[in-house]
């Protein structure tokens, strides 16, 4: 911890420093506050990314339509050798 952070609390006597326990307690509070904030962000992001049932059906239909297109199938054929080599590499190397 830096010297600037160790002088946060005003002391009645200038020769008395902040105890290690007090500094650790403040750090724990800061970490707890940070965790609570991050948990709230995760909740907000999860709520924003959820699709309604009708939106999910529309997305699945759009994906199925895309996968059935000639361009998708041609791309899968063109990239087949690369995908096969990746699978072989994973199995051989670990």
mmCIF file of N, CA and C in Angstrom:
data_model
loop_
_atom_site.group_PDB
_atom_site.id
_atom_site.type_symbol
_atom_site.label_atom_id
_atom_site.label_comp_id
_atom_site.label_asym_id
_atom_site.label_seq_id
_atom_site.Cartn_x
_atom_site.Cartn_y
_atom_site.Cartn_z
ATOM 1 N N UNK A 1 0.840 -1.163 0.000
ATOM 2 C CA UNK A 1 0.000 0.000 0.000
ATOM 3 C C UNK A 1 0.889 1.230 0.000
ATOM 4 N N UNK A 2 0.550 2.260 -0.720
ATOM 5 C CA UNK A 2 1.405 3.434 -0.815
ATOM 6 C C UNK A 2 1.227 4.327 0.405
ATOM 7 N N UNK A 3 2.155 5.272 0.565
ATOM 8 C CA UNK A 3 2.091 6.188 1.695
ATOM 9 C C UNK A 3 0.874 7.092 1.610
ATOM 10 N N UNK A 4 0.471 7.455 0.391
ATOM 11 C CA UNK A 4 -0.683 8.332 0.221
ATOM 12 C C UNK A 4 -1.953 7.661 0.727
ATOM 13 N N UNK A 5 -2.066 6.358 0.539
ATOM 14 C CA UNK A 5 -3.252 5.657 0.986
ATOM 15 C C UNK A 5 -3.220 5.420 2.488
ATOM 16 N N UNK A 6 -2.046 5.356 3.091
ATOM 17 C CA UNK A 6 -1.964 5.094 4.518
ATOM 18 C C UNK A 6 -2.267 6.332 5.352
ATOM 19 N N UNK A 7 -2.361 7.492 4.750
ATOM 20 C CA UNK A 7 -2.670 8.715 5.490
ATOM 21 C C UNK A 7 -4.082 9.199 5.203
ATOM 22 N N UNK A 8 -4.992 8.313 4.927
ATOM 23 C CA UNK A 8 -6.356 8.721 4.580
ATOM 24 C C UNK A 8 -7.118 9.295 5.776
ATOM 25 N N UNK A 9 -6.967 8.679 6.930
ATOM 26 C CA UNK A 9 -7.756 9.090 8.078
ATOM 27 C C UNK A 9 -7.021 10.164 8.865
ATOM 28 N N UNK A 10 -7.745 11.187 9.250
ATOM 29 C CA UNK A 10 -7.078 12.211 10.074
ATOM 30 C C UNK A 10 -6.827 11.655 11.476
ATOM 31 N N UNK A 11 -5.669 11.893 11.969
ATOM 32 C CA UNK A 11 -5.291 11.435 13.297
ATOM 33 C C UNK A 11 -5.144 12.653 14.207
ATOM 34 N N UNK A 12 -5.439 12.439 15.471
ATOM 35 C CA UNK A 12 -5.271 13.532 16.415
ATOM 36 C C UNK A 12 -3.802 13.782 16.704
ATOM 37 N N UNK A 13 -3.022 12.709 16.639
ATOM 38 C CA UNK A 13 -1.582 12.851 16.833
ATOM 39 C C UNK A 13 -0.873 12.556 15.515
ATOM 40 N N UNK A 14 -0.037 13.458 15.035
ATOM 41 C CA UNK A 14 0.618 13.239 13.737
ATOM 42 C C UNK A 14 1.613 12.095 13.737
ATOM 43 N N UNK A 15 2.124 11.683 14.881
ATOM 44 C CA UNK A 15 3.113 10.616 14.912
ATOM 45 C C UNK A 15 2.475 9.230 14.886
ATOM 46 N N UNK A 16 1.145 9.141 14.940
ATOM 47 C CA UNK A 16 0.455 7.855 14.950
ATOM 48 C C UNK A 16 0.011 7.532 13.531
ATOM 49 N N UNK A 17 0.406 6.350 13.025
ATOM 50 C CA UNK A 17 0.016 5.925 11.678
ATOM 51 C C UNK A 17 -1.225 5.058 11.721
ATOM 52 N N UNK A 18 -1.697 4.710 10.573
ATOM 53 C CA UNK A 18 -2.864 3.843 10.452
ATOM 54 C C UNK A 18 -2.401 2.407 10.665
ATOM 55 N N UNK A 19 -3.155 1.660 11.438
ATOM 56 C CA UNK A 19 -2.755 0.288 11.723
ATOM 57 C C UNK A 19 -2.940 -0.594 10.494
ATOM 58 N N UNK A 20 -2.217 -1.676 10.462
ATOM 59 C CA UNK A 20 -2.299 -2.622 9.357
ATOM 60 C C UNK A 20 -3.704 -3.216 9.280
ATOM 61 N N UNK A 21 -4.297 -3.491 10.433
ATOM 62 C CA UNK A 21 -5.649 -4.055 10.456
ATOM 63 C C UNK A 21 -6.661 -3.096 9.839
ATOM 64 N N UNK A 22 -6.499 -1.803 10.130
ATOM 65 C CA UNK A 22 -7.420 -0.810 9.573
ATOM 66 C C UNK A 22 -7.273 -0.714 8.060
ATOM 67 N N UNK A 23 -6.043 -0.768 7.592
ATOM 68 C CA UNK A 23 -5.808 -0.719 6.146
ATOM 69 C C UNK A 23 -6.403 -1.951 5.474
ATOM 70 N N UNK A 24 -6.200 -3.125 6.075
ATOM 71 C CA UNK A 24 -6.767 -4.351 5.506
ATOM 72 C C UNK A 24 -8.282 -4.321 5.522
ATOM 73 N N UNK A 25 -8.869 -3.782 6.583
ATOM 74 C CA UNK A 25 -10.331 -3.675 6.645
ATOM 75 C C UNK A 25 -10.848 -2.756 5.548
ATOM 76 N N UNK A 26 -10.145 -1.647 5.306
ATOM 77 C CA UNK A 26 -10.567 -0.737 4.239
ATOM 78 C C UNK A 26 -10.440 -1.405 2.880
ATOM 79 N N UNK A 27 -9.358 -2.160 2.657
ATOM 80 C CA UNK A 27 -9.195 -2.868 1.384
ATOM 81 C C UNK A 27 -10.312 -3.886 1.185
ATOM 82 N N UNK A 28 -10.662 -4.608 2.252
ATOM 83 C CA UNK A 28 -11.753 -5.579 2.147
ATOM 84 C C UNK A 28 -13.059 -4.896 1.766
ATOM 85 N N UNK A 29 -13.324 -3.738 2.358
ATOM 86 C CA UNK A 29 -14.537 -2.998 2.017
ATOM 87 C C UNK A 29 -14.510 -2.537 0.558
ATOM 88 N N UNK A 30 -13.352 -2.081 0.099
ATOM 89 C CA UNK A 30 -13.231 -1.661 -1.301
ATOM 90 C C UNK A 30 -13.474 -2.835 -2.242
ATOM 91 N N UNK A 31 -12.892 -3.993 -1.928
ATOM 92 C CA UNK A 31 -13.091 -5.173 -2.766
ATOM 93 C C UNK A 31 -14.539 -5.628 -2.744
ATOM 94 N N UNK A 32 -15.160 -5.576 -1.577
ATOM 95 C CA UNK A 32 -16.563 -5.965 -1.471
ATOM 96 C C UNK A 32 -17.430 -5.049 -2.313
ATOM 97 N N UNK A 33 -17.165 -3.756 -2.247
ATOM 98 C CA UNK A 33 -17.921 -2.803 -3.051
ATOM 99 C C UNK A 33 -17.725 -3.072 -4.536
ATOM 100 N N UNK A 34 -16.503 -3.370 -4.922
ATOM 101 C CA UNK A 34 -16.207 -3.668 -6.331
ATOM 102 C C UNK A 34 -16.942 -4.921 -6.787
ATOM 103 N N UNK A 35 -16.955 -5.951 -5.943
ATOM 104 C CA UNK A 35 -17.642 -7.203 -6.282
ATOM 105 C C UNK A 35 -19.131 -6.968 -6.436
ATOM 106 N N UNK A 36 -19.712 -6.205 -5.538
ATOM 107 C CA UNK A 36 -21.143 -5.918 -5.626
ATOM 108 C C UNK A 36 -21.454 -5.176 -6.918
ATOM 109 N N UNK A 37 -20.610 -4.222 -7.276
ATOM 110 C CA UNK A 37 -20.815 -3.490 -8.531
ATOM 111 C C UNK A 37 -20.705 -4.390 -9.746
ATOM 112 N N UNK A 38 -19.715 -5.279 -9.752
ATOM 113 C CA UNK A 38 -19.555 -6.200 -10.882
ATOM 114 C C UNK A 38 -20.709 -7.187 -10.973
ATOM 115 N N UNK A 39 -21.200 -7.669 -9.819
ATOM 116 C CA UNK A 39 -22.359 -8.560 -9.841
ATOM 117 C C UNK A 39 -23.571 -7.861 -10.431
ATOM 118 N N UNK A 40 -23.755 -6.595 -10.117
ATOM 119 C CA UNK A 40 -24.878 -5.839 -10.683
ATOM 120 C C UNK A 40 -24.711 -5.680 -12.191
ATOM 121 N N UNK A 41 -23.494 -5.438 -12.649
ATOM 122 C CA UNK A 41 -23.254 -5.330 -14.089
ATOM 123 C C UNK A 41 -23.577 -6.640 -14.790
ATOM 124 N N UNK A 42 -23.194 -7.754 -14.193
ATOM 125 C CA UNK A 42 -23.484 -9.064 -14.784
ATOM 126 C C UNK A 42 -24.990 -9.267 -14.886
ATOM 127 N N UNK A 43 -25.728 -8.917 -13.836
ATOM 128 C CA UNK A 43 -27.188 -9.057 -13.864
ATOM 129 C C UNK A 43 -27.800 -8.209 -14.979
ATOM 130 N N UNK A 44 -27.305 -6.987 -15.128
ATOM 131 C CA UNK A 44 -27.829 -6.107 -16.178
ATOM 132 C C UNK A 44 -27.533 -6.660 -17.564
ATOM 133 N N UNK A 45 -26.314 -7.169 -17.763
ATOM 134 C CA UNK A 45 -25.950 -7.721 -19.068
ATOM 135 C C UNK A 45 -26.737 -8.990 -19.377
ATOM 136 N N UNK A 46 -26.966 -9.821 -18.364
ATOM 137 C CA UNK A 46 -27.751 -11.027 -18.584
ATOM 138 C C UNK A 46 -29.188 -10.671 -18.942
ATOM 139 N N UNK A 47 -29.745 -9.685 -18.285
ATOM 140 C CA UNK A 47 -31.123 -9.284 -18.574
ATOM 141 C C UNK A 47 -31.233 -8.693 -19.977
ATOM 142 N N UNK A 48 -30.205 -7.974 -20.399
ATOM 143 C CA UNK A 48 -30.243 -7.346 -21.720
ATOM 144 C C UNK A 48 -30.081 -8.367 -22.836
ATOM 145 N N UNK A 49 -29.393 -9.475 -22.564
ATOM 146 C CA UNK A 49 -29.121 -10.430 -23.632
ATOM 147 C C UNK A 49 -30.210 -11.486 -23.779
ATOM 148 N N UNK A 50 -31.153 -11.528 -22.872
ATOM 149 C CA UNK A 50 -32.216 -12.525 -22.976
ATOM 150 C C UNK A 50 -33.197 -12.131 -24.067
ATOM 151 N N UNK A 51 -33.568 -13.104 -24.864
ATOM 152 C CA UNK A 51 -34.529 -12.882 -25.937
ATOM 153 C C UNK A 51 -35.889 -13.399 -25.506
ATOM 154 N N UNK A 52 -36.907 -12.723 -25.990
ATOM 155 C CA UNK A 52 -38.251 -13.226 -25.749
ATOM 156 C C UNK A 52 -38.445 -14.489 -26.592
ATOM 157 N N UNK A 53 -39.437 -15.317 -26.275
ATOM 158 C CA UNK A 53 -39.646 -16.540 -27.068
ATOM 159 C C UNK A 53 -39.837 -16.275 -28.559
ATOM 160 N N UNK A 54 -40.567 -15.244 -28.900
ATOM 161 C CA UNK A 54 -40.784 -14.956 -30.325
ATOM 162 C C UNK A 54 -39.489 -14.491 -30.988
ATOM 163 N N UNK A 55 -38.662 -13.730 -30.253
ATOM 164 C CA UNK A 55 -37.374 -13.304 -30.809
ATOM 165 C C UNK A 55 -36.449 -14.504 -30.996
ATOM 166 N N UNK A 56 -36.473 -15.446 -30.060
ATOM 167 C CA UNK A 56 -35.634 -16.640 -30.170
ATOM 168 C C UNK A 56 -36.039 -17.468 -31.381
ATOM 169 N N UNK A 57 -37.325 -17.590 -31.615
ATOM 170 C CA UNK A 57 -37.808 -18.340 -32.783
ATOM 171 C C UNK A 57 -37.368 -17.636 -34.066
ATOM 172 N N UNK A 58 -37.460 -16.323 -34.083
ATOM 173 C CA UNK A 58 -37.051 -15.565 -35.264
ATOM 174 C C UNK A 58 -35.554 -15.721 -35.520
ATOM 175 N N UNK A 59 -34.762 -15.703 -34.467
ATOM 176 C CA UNK A 59 -33.307 -15.864 -34.623
ATOM 177 C C UNK A 59 -32.986 -17.262 -35.137
ATOM 178 N N UNK A 60 -33.642 -18.285 -34.580
ATOM 179 C CA UNK A 60 -33.407 -19.652 -35.041
ATOM 180 C C UNK A 60 -33.820 -19.835 -36.494
ATOM 181 N N UNK A 61 -34.927 -19.227 -36.892
ATOM 182 C CA UNK A 61 -35.372 -19.317 -38.289
ATOM 183 C C UNK A 61 -34.376 -18.615 -39.205
ATOM 184 N N UNK A 62 -33.877 -17.480 -38.769
ATOM 185 C CA UNK A 62 -32.889 -16.749 -39.559
ATOM 186 C C UNK A 62 -31.611 -17.575 -39.716
ATOM 187 N N UNK A 63 -31.166 -18.218 -38.644
ATOM 188 C CA UNK A 63 -29.973 -19.053 -38.704
ATOM 189 C C UNK A 63 -30.189 -20.264 -39.610
ATOM 190 N N UNK A 64 -31.347 -20.888 -39.511
ATOM 191 C CA UNK A 64 -31.646 -22.035 -40.379
ATOM 192 C C UNK A 64 -31.671 -21.616 -41.842
ATOM 193 N N UNK A 65 -32.240 -20.471 -42.112
ATOM 194 C CA UNK A 65 -32.260 -19.962 -43.484
ATOM 195 C C UNK A 65 -30.871 -19.668 -44.000
ATOM 196 N N UNK A 66 -30.039 -19.137 -43.155
ATOM 197 C CA UNK A 66 -28.666 -18.831 -43.558
ATOM 198 C C UNK A 66 -27.884 -20.116 -43.830
ATOM 199 N N UNK A 67 -28.057 -21.123 -42.954
ATOM 200 C CA UNK A 67 -27.327 -22.375 -43.138
ATOM 201 C C UNK A 67 -27.796 -23.153 -44.360
ATOM 202 N N UNK A 68 -29.000 -22.906 -44.805
ATOM 203 C CA UNK A 68 -29.488 -23.617 -45.989
ATOM 204 C C UNK A 68 -29.145 -22.883 -47.287
ATOM 205 N N UNK A 69 -28.521 -21.732 -47.193
ATOM 206 C CA UNK A 69 -28.188 -20.972 -48.399
ATOM 207 C C UNK A 69 -27.013 -21.612 -49.128
ATOM 208 N N UNK A 70 -26.949 -21.343 -50.413
ATOM 209 C CA UNK A 70 -25.881 -21.878 -51.251
ATOM 210 C C UNK A 70 -24.517 -21.335 -50.814
ATOM 211 N N UNK A 71 -24.477 -20.088 -50.414
ATOM 212 C CA UNK A 71 -23.218 -19.482 -49.981
ATOM 213 C C UNK A 71 -22.674 -20.175 -48.742
ATOM 214 N N UNK A 72 -23.534 -20.460 -47.773
ATOM 215 C CA UNK A 72 -23.112 -21.146 -46.547
ATOM 216 C C UNK A 72 -22.546 -22.523 -46.871
ATOM 217 N N UNK A 73 -23.277 -23.268 -47.690
ATOM 218 C CA UNK A 73 -22.836 -24.621 -48.022
ATOM 219 C C UNK A 73 -21.529 -24.602 -48.799
ATOM 220 N N UNK A 74 -21.375 -23.651 -49.700
ATOM 221 C CA UNK A 74 -20.123 -23.541 -50.466
ATOM 222 C C UNK A 74 -18.964 -23.195 -49.535
ATOM 223 N N UNK A 75 -19.198 -22.313 -48.590
ATOM 224 C CA UNK A 75 -18.159 -21.954 -47.632
ATOM 225 C C UNK A 75 -17.757 -23.134 -46.763
ATOM 226 N N UNK A 76 -18.717 -23.956 -46.375
ATOM 227 C CA UNK A 76 -18.407 -25.141 -45.584
ATOM 228 C C UNK A 76 -17.550 -26.128 -46.384
ATOM 229 N N UNK A 77 -17.840 -26.265 -47.664
ATOM 230 C CA UNK A 77 -17.056 -27.170 -48.504
ATOM 231 C C UNK A 77 -15.634 -26.637 -48.663
ATOM 232 N N UNK A 78 -15.508 -25.332 -48.875
ATOM 233 C CA UNK A 78 -14.192 -24.729 -49.081
ATOM 234 C C UNK A 78 -13.338 -24.834 -47.815
ATOM 235 N N UNK A 79 -13.939 -24.668 -46.651
ATOM 236 C CA UNK A 79 -13.170 -24.690 -45.404
ATOM 237 C C UNK A 79 -13.052 -26.091 -44.793
ATOM 238 N N UNK A 80 -13.579 -27.103 -45.441
ATOM 239 C CA UNK A 80 -13.521 -28.464 -44.906
ATOM 240 C C UNK A 80 -12.095 -28.945 -44.636
ATOM 241 N N UNK A 81 -11.150 -28.760 -45.540
ATOM 242 C CA UNK A 81 -9.787 -29.232 -45.247
ATOM 243 C C UNK A 81 -9.170 -28.578 -44.002
ATOM 244 N N UNK A 82 -9.417 -27.313 -43.818
ATOM 245 C CA UNK A 82 -8.872 -26.614 -42.655
ATOM 246 C C UNK A 82 -9.501 -27.158 -41.378
ATOM 247 N N UNK A 83 -10.806 -27.378 -41.390
ATOM 248 C CA UNK A 83 -11.482 -27.915 -40.201
ATOM 249 C C UNK A 83 -11.005 -29.325 -39.882
ATOM 250 N N UNK A 84 -10.782 -30.135 -40.909
ATOM 251 C CA UNK A 84 -10.294 -31.494 -40.686
ATOM 252 C C UNK A 84 -8.897 -31.458 -40.079
ATOM 253 N N UNK A 85 -8.035 -30.595 -40.602
ATOM 254 C CA UNK A 85 -6.683 -30.467 -40.054
ATOM 255 C C UNK A 85 -6.701 -30.012 -38.597
ATOM 256 N N UNK A 86 -7.611 -29.116 -38.237
ATOM 257 C CA UNK A 86 -7.730 -28.690 -36.842
ATOM 258 C C UNK A 86 -8.104 -29.847 -35.930
ATOM 259 N N UNK A 87 -9.050 -30.663 -36.365
ATOM 260 C CA UNK A 87 -9.476 -31.805 -35.554
ATOM 261 C C UNK A 87 -8.325 -32.792 -35.383
ATOM 262 N N UNK A 88 -7.613 -33.062 -36.471
ATOM 263 C CA UNK A 88 -6.482 -33.987 -36.407
ATOM 264 C C UNK A 88 -5.408 -33.421 -35.489
ATOM 265 N N UNK A 89 -5.129 -32.149 -35.585
ATOM 266 C CA UNK A 89 -4.114 -31.502 -34.744
ATOM 267 C C UNK A 89 -4.491 -31.622 -33.271
ATOM 268 N N UNK A 90 -5.758 -31.372 -32.921
ATOM 269 C CA UNK A 90 -6.209 -31.481 -31.522
ATOM 270 C C UNK A 90 -6.049 -32.907 -31.001
ATOM 271 N N UNK A 91 -6.349 -33.873 -31.831
ATOM 272 C CA UNK A 91 -6.264 -35.271 -31.383
ATOM 273 C C UNK A 91 -4.823 -35.731 -31.245
ATOM 274 N N UNK A 92 -3.949 -35.251 -32.119
ATOM 275 C CA UNK A 92 -2.551 -35.677 -32.086
ATOM 276 C C UNK A 92 -1.798 -34.956 -30.961
ATOM 277 N N UNK A 93 -1.984 -33.650 -30.858
ATOM 278 C CA UNK A 93 -1.221 -32.856 -29.898
ATOM 279 C C UNK A 93 -1.843 -32.829 -28.505
ATOM 280 N N UNK A 94 -3.039 -33.232 -28.376
ATOM 281 C CA UNK A 94 -3.541 -33.288 -27.027
ATOM 282 C C UNK A 94 -4.888 -32.826 -26.831
#
